[in-house]
PDB file of C-alpha atoms in Angstrom:
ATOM      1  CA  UNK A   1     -62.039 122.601 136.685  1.00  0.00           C
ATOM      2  CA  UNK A   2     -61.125 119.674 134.707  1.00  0.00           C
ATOM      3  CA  UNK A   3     -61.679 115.824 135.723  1.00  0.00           C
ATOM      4  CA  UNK A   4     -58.538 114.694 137.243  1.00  0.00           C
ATOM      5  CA  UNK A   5     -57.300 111.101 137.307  1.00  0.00           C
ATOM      6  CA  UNK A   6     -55.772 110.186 140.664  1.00  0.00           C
ATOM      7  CA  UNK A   7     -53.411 108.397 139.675  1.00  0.00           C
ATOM      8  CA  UNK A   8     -52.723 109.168 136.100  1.00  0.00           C
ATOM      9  CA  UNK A   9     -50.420 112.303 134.191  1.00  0.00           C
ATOM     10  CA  UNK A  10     -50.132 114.937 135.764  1.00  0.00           C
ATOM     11  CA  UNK A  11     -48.095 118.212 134.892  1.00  0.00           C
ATOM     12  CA  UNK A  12     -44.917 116.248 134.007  1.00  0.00           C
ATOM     13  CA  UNK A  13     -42.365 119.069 133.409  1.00  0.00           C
ATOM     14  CA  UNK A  14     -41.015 118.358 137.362  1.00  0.00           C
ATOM     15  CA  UNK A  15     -40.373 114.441 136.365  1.00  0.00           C
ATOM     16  CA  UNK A  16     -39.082 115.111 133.364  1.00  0.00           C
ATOM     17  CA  UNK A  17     -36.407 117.455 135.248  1.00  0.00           C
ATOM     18  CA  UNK A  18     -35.729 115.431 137.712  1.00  0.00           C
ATOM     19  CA  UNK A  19     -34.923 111.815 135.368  1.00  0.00           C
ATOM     20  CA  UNK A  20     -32.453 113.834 133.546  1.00  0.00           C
ATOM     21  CA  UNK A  21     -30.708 115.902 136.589  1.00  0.00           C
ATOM     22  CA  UNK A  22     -30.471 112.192 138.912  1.00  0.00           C
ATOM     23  CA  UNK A  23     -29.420 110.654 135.635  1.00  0.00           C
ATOM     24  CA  UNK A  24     -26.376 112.904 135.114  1.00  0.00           C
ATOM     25  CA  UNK A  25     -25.484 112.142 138.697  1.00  0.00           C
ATOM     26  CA  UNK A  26     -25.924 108.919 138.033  1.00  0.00           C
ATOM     27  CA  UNK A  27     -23.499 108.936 135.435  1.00  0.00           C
ATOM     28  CA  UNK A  28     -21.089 110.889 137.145  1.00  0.00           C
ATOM     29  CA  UNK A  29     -21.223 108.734 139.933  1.00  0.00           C
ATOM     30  CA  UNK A  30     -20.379 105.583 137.599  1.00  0.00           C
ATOM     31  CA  UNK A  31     -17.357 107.529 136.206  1.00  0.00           C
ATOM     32  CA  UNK A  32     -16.163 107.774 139.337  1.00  0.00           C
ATOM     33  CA  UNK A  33     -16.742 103.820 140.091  1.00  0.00           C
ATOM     34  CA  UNK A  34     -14.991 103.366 136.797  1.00  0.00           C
ATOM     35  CA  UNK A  35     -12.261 105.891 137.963  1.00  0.00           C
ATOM     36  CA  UNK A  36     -11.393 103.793 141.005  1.00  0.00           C
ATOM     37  CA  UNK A  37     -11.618 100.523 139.389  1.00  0.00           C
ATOM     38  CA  UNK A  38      -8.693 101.732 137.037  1.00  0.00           C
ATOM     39  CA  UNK A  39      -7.030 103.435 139.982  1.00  0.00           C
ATOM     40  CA  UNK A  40      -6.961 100.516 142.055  1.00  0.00           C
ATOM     41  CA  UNK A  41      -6.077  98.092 139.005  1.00  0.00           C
ATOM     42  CA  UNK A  42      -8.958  95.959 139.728  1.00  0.00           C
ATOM     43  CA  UNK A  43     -11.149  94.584 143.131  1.00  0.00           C
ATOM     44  CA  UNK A  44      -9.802  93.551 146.374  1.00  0.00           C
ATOM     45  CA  UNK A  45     -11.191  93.229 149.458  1.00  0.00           C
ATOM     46  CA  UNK A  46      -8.973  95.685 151.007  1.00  0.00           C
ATOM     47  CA  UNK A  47      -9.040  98.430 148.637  1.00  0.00           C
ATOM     48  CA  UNK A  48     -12.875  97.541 148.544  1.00  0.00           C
ATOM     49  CA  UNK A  49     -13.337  97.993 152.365  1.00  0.00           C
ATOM     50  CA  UNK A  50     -11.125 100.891 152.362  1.00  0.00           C
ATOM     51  CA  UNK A  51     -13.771 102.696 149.772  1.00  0.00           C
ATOM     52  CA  UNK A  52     -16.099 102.458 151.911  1.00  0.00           C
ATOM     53  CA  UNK A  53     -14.804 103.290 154.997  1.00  0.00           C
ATOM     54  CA  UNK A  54     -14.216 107.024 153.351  1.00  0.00           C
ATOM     55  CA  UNK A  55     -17.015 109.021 154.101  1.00  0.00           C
ATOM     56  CA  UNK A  56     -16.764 111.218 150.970  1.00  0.00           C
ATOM     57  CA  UNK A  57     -17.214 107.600 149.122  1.00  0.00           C
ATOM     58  CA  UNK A  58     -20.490 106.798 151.348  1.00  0.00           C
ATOM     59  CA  UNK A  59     -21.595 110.169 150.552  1.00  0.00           C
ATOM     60  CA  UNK A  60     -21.457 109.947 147.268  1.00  0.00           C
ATOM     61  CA  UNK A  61     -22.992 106.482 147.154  1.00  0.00           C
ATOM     62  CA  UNK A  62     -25.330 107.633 149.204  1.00  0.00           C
ATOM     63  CA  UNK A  63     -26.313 110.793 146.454  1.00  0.00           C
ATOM     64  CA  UNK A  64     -26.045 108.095 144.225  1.00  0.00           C
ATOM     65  CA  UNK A  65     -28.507 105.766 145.620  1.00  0.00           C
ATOM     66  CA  UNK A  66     -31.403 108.451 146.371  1.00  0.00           C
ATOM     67  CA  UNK A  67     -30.568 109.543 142.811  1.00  0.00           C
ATOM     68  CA  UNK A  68     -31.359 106.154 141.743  1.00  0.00           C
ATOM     69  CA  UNK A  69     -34.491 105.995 143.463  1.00  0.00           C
ATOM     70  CA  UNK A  70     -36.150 108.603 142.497  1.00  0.00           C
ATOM     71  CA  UNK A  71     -35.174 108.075 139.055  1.00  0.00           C
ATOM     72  CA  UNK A  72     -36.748 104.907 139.066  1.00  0.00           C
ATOM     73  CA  UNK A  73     -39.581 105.976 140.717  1.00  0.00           C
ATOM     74  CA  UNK A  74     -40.263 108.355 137.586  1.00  0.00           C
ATOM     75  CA  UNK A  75     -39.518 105.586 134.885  1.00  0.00           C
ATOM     76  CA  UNK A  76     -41.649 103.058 136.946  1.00  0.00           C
ATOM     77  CA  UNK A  77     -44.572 105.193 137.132  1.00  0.00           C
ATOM     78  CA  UNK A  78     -44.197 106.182 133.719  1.00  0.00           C
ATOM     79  CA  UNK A  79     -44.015 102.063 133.063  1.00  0.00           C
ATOM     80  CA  UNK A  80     -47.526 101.673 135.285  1.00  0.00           C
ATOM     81  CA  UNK A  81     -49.301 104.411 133.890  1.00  0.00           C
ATOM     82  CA  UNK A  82     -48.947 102.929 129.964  1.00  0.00           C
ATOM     83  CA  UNK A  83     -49.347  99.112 130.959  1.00  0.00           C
ATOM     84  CA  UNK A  84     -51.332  99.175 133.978  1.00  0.00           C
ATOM     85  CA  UNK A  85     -55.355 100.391 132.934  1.00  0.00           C
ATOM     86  CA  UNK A  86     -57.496  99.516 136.157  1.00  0.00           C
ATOM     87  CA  UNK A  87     -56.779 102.315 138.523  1.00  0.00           C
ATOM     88  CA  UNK A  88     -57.000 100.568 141.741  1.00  0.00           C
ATOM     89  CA  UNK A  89     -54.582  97.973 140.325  1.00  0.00           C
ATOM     90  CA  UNK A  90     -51.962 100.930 139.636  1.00  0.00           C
ATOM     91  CA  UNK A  91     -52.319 102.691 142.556  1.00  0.00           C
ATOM     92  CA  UNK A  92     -51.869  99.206 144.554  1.00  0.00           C
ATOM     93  CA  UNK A  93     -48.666  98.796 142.401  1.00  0.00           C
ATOM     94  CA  UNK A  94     -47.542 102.105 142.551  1.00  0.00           C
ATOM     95  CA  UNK A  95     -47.892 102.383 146.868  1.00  0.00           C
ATOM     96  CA  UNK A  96     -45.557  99.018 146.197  1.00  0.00           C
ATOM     97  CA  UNK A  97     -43.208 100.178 144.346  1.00  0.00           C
ATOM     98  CA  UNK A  98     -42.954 103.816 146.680  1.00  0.00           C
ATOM     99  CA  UNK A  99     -42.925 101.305 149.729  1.00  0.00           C
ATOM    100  CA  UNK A 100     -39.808  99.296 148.065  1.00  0.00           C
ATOM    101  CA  UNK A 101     -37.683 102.471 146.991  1.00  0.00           C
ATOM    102  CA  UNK A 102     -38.423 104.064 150.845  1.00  0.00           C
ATOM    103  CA  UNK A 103     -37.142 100.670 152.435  1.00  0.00           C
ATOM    104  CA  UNK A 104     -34.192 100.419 150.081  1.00  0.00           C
ATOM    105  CA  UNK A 105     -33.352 103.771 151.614  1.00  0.00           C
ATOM    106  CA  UNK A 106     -33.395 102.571 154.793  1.00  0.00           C
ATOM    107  CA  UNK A 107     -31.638  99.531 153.336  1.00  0.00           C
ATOM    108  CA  UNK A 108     -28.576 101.458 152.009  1.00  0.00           C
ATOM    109  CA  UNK A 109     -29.002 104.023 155.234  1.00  0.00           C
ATOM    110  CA  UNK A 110     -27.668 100.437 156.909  1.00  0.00           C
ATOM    111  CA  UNK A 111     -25.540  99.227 154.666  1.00  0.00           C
ATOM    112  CA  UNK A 112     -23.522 102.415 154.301  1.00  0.00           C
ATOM    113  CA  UNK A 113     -23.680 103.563 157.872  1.00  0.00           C
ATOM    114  CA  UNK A 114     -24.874 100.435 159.700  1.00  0.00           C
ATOM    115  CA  UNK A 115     -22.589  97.764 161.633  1.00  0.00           C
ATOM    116  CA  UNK A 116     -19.139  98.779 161.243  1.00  0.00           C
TER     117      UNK A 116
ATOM    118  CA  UNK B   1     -68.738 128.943 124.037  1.00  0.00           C
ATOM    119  CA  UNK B   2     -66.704 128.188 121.657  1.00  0.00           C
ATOM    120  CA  UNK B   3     -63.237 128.119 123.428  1.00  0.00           C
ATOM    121  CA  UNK B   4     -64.951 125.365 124.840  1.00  0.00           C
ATOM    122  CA  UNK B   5     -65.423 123.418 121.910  1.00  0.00           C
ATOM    123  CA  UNK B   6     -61.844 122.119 122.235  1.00  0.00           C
ATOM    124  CA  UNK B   7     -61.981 119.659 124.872  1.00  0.00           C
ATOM    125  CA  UNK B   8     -60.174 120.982 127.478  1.00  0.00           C
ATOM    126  CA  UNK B   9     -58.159 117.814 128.192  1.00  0.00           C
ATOM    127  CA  UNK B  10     -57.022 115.585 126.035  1.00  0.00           C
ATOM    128  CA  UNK B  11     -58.141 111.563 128.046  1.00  0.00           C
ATOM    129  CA  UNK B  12     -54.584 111.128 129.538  1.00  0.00           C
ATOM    130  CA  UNK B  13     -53.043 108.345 129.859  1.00  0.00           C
ATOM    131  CA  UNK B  14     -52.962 107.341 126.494  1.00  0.00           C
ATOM    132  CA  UNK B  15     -51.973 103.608 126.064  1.00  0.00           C
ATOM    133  CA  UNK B  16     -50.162 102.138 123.383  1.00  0.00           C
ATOM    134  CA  UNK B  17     -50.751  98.444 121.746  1.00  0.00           C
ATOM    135  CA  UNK B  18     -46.978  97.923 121.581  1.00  0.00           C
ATOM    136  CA  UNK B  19     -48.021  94.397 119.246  1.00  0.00           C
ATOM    137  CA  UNK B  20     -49.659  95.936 116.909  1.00  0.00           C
ATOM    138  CA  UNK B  21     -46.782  98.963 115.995  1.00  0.00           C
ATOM    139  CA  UNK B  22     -43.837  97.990 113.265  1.00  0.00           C
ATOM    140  CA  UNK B  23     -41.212  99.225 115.447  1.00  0.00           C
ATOM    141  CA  UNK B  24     -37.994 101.148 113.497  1.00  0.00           C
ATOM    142  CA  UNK B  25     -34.208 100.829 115.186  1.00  0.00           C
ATOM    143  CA  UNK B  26     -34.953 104.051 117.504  1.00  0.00           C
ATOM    144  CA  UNK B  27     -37.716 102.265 118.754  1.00  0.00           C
ATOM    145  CA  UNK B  28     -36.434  99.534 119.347  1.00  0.00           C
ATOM    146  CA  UNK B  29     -33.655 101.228 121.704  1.00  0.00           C
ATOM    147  CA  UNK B  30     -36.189 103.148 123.329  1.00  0.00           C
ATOM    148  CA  UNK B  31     -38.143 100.018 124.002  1.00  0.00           C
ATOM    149  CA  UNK B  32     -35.199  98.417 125.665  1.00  0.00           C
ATOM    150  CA  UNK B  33     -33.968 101.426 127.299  1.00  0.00           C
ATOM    151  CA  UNK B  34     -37.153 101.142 128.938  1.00  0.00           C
ATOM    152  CA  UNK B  35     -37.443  97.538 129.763  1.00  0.00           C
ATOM    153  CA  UNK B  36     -33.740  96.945 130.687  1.00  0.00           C
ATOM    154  CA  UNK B  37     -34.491 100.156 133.089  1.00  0.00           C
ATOM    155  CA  UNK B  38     -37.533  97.704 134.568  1.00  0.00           C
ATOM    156  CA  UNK B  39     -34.614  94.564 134.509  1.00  0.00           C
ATOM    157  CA  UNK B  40     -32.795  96.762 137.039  1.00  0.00           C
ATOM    158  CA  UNK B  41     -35.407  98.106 139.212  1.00  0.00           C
ATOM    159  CA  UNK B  42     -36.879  94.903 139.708  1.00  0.00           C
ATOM    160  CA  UNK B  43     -33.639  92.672 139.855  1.00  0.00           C
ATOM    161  CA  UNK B  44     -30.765  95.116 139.448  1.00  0.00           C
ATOM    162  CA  UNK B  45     -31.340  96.996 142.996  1.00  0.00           C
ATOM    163  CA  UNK B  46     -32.249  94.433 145.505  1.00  0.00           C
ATOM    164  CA  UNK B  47     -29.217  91.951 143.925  1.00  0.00           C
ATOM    165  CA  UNK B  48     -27.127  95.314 144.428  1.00  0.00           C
ATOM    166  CA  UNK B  49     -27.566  96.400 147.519  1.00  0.00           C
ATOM    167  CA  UNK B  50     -27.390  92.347 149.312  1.00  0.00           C
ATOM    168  CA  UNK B  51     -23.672  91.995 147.202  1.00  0.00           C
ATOM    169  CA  UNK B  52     -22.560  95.029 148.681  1.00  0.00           C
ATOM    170  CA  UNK B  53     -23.786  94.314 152.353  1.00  0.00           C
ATOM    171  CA  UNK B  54     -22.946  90.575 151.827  1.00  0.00           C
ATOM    172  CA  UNK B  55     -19.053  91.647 150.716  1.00  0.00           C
ATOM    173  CA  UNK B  56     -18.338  94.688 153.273  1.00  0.00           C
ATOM    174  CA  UNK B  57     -19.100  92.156 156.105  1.00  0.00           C
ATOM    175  CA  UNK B  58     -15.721  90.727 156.136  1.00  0.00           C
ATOM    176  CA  UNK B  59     -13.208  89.041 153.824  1.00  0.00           C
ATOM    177  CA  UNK B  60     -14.875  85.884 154.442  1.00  0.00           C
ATOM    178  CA  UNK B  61     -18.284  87.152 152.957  1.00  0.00           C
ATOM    179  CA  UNK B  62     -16.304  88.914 150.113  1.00  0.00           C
ATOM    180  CA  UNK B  63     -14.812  85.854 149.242  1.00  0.00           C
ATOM    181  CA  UNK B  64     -18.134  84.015 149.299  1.00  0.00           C
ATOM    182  CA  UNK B  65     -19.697  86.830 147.400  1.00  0.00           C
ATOM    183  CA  UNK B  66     -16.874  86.305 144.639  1.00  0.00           C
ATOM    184  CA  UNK B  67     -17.378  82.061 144.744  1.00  0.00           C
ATOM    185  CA  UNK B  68     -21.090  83.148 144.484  1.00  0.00           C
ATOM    186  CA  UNK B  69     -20.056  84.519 140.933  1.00  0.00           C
ATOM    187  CA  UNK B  70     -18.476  81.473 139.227  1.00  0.00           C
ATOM    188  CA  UNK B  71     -21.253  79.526 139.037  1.00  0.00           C
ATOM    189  CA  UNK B  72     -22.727  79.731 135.528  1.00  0.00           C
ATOM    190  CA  UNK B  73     -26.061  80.824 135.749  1.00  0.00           C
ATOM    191  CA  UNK B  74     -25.132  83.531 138.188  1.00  0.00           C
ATOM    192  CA  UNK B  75     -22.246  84.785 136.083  1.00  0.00           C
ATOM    193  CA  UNK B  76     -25.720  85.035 132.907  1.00  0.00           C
ATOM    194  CA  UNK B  77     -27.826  87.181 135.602  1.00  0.00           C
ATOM    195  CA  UNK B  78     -24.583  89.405 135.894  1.00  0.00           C
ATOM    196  CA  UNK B  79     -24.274  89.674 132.418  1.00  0.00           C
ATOM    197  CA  UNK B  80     -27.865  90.378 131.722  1.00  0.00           C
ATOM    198  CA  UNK B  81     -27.630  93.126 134.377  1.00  0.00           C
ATOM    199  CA  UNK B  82     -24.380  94.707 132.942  1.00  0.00           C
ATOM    200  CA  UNK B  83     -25.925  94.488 129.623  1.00  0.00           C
ATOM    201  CA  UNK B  84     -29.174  96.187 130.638  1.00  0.00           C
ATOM    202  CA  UNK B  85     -26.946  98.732 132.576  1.00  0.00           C
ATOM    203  CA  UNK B  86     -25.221  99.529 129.760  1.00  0.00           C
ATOM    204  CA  UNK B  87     -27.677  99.691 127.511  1.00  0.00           C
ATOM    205  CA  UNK B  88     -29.591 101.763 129.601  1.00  0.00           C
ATOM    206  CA  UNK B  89     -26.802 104.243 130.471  1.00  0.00           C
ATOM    207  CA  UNK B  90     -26.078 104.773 126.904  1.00  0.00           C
ATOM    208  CA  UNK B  91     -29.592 105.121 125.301  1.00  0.00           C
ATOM    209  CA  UNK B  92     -29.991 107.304 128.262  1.00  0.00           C
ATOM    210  CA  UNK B  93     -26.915 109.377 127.106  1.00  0.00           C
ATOM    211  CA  UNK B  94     -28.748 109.771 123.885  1.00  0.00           C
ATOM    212  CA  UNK B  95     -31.620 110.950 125.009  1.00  0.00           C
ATOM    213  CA  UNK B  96     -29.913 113.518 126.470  1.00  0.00           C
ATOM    214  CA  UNK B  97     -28.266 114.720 123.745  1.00  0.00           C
ATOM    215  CA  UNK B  98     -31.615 114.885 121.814  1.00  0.00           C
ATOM    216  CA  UNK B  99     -33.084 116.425 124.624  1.00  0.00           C
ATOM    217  CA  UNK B 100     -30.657 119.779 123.472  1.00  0.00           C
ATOM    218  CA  UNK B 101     -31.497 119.004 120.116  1.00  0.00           C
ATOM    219  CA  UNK B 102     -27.978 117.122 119.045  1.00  0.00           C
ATOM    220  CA  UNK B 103     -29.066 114.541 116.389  1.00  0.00           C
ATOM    221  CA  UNK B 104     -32.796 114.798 116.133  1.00  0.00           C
ATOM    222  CA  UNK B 105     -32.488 114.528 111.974  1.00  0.00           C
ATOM    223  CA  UNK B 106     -33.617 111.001 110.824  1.00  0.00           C
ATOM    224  CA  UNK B 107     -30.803 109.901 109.705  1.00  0.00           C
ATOM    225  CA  UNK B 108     -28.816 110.821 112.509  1.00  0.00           C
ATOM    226  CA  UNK B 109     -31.082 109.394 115.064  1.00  0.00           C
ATOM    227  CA  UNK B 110     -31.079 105.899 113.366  1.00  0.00           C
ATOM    228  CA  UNK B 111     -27.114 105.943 113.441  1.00  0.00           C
ATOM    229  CA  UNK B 112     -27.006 107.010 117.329  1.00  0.00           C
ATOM    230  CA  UNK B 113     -29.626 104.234 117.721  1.00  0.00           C
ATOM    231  CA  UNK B 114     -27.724 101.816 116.172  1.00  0.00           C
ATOM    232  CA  UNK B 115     -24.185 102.763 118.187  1.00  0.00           C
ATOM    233  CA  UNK B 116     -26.096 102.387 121.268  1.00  0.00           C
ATOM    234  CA  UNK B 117     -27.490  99.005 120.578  1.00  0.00           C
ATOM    235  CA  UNK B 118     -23.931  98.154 118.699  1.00  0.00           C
ATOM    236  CA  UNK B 119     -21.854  99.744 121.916  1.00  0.00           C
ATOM    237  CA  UNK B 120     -24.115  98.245 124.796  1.00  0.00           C
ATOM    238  CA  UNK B 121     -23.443  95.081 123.113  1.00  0.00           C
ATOM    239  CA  UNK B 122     -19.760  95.017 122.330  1.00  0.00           C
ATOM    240  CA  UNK B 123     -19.437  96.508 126.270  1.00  0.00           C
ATOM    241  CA  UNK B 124     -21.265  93.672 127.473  1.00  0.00           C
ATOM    242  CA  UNK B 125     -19.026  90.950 125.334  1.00  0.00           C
ATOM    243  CA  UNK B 126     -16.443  92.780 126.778  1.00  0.00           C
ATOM    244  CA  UNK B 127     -17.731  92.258 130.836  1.00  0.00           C
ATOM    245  CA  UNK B 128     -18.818  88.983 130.134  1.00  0.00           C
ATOM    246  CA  UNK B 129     -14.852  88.060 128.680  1.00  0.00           C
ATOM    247  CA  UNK B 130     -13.486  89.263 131.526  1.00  0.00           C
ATOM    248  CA  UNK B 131     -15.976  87.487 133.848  1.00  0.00           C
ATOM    249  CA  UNK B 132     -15.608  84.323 132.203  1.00  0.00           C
TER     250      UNK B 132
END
């Protein structure tokens, strides 16, 4: 059995995957944003509101947004794992930055489905 | 044994001294790709998600939200977000496209590096015209 490092590469075919699949749907997501912006000819409250009171739009935000954070959590690891040396330190950092993304699910949870 | 000669990892991670490495133009987009991708993690997300909760609370907020925007030095952190955005989006698209093997010749790598850092640019002229 090899030594193991907590906290440092592991098999990284699964990450790898998974940056490129959330960033397509990332993308698609902003052609979308883009799509609208033409569509509607620019930003108004109105049309704004009225984006987001379609479900199908919060859905897709929604897929957007989890996209986003997992992505990130795979290019901020990445980040910690060639900057960060002391172990402790990037496991500290690394709970942080998991405890962010999980709140600014909860965040978005609210702001898409929250007081209306 | 001698299959065991070979260690049988190699010490992972392996760090970098990005100060001491002459850096050529596809490094220099992956470099940014990767610390414009920090810029919005750090900044980009939480500044996201309060503008959008901020401006769907009613037309009030909204409008706040867009006075919020004229002020100079919030009208630079836009623009330094849009640029890092589309920078990122775009070296991202290129990595892609290497990723199936479409430009990984020398040559052609150094010309897609230089049309992302030439496009993210120009895109980002273009955002901050139009917020200006």
């Amino acid at each position: 059995m090899p030594d193991r490092i907590v906290v440092g590469a592991h098999y990284g075919w699964r990450d790898w995957l998974v940056q490129r699949i959330t960033a397509i749907v990332m993308t698609l997501y902003t052609l979308l944003i883009l799509g609208l912006l033409l569509w509607y000819g620019g930003l108004e409250f109105a049309s704004w509101k009225a984006a987001f009171g379609n479900e199908a739009f919060r859905g897709a935000t929604f897929v957007f947004m989890v996209a986003l954070f997992w992505h990130s959590w795979v290019g901020v690891r990445n980040i910690l794992m060639d900057y960060v040396k002391p172990i402790a330190l990037r496991l500290v950092l690394q709970v942080l930055v998991i405890a962010a993304l999980v709140g600014y699910t909860g965040w978005t949870i609210q702001v898409l489905w929250g007081a209306r | 044994m001698a299959a065991l000669d070979r260690p049988v990892m190699k010490p992972r991670p392996v760090y970098l001294n990005l100060f001491a490495i002459r850096m050529p133009l596809p490094a220099v987009v992956s470099i940014l790709h990767r610390a414009s991708g920090a810029l919005l993690f750090v900044v980009g997300i939480p500044l996201v998600l309060c503008v959008v909760q901020r401006a769907l609370a009613s037309p009030e907020a909204w409008a706040d939200m867009r006075g919020a925007f004229t002020a100079p030095w919030a009208k630079l952190v836009a623009i330094a977000l849009a640029w890092a955005f589309l920078h990122h989006l775009l070296a991202g698209l290129r990595h892609l496209l290497l990723d199936v093997h479409v430009g990984v010749d020398l040559p052609a790598a150094r010309q897609s590096a230089a049309f992302t850092m030439v496009l993210a640019i120009v895109l980002t002229v273009a955002v901050a015209v139009r917020l200006w």
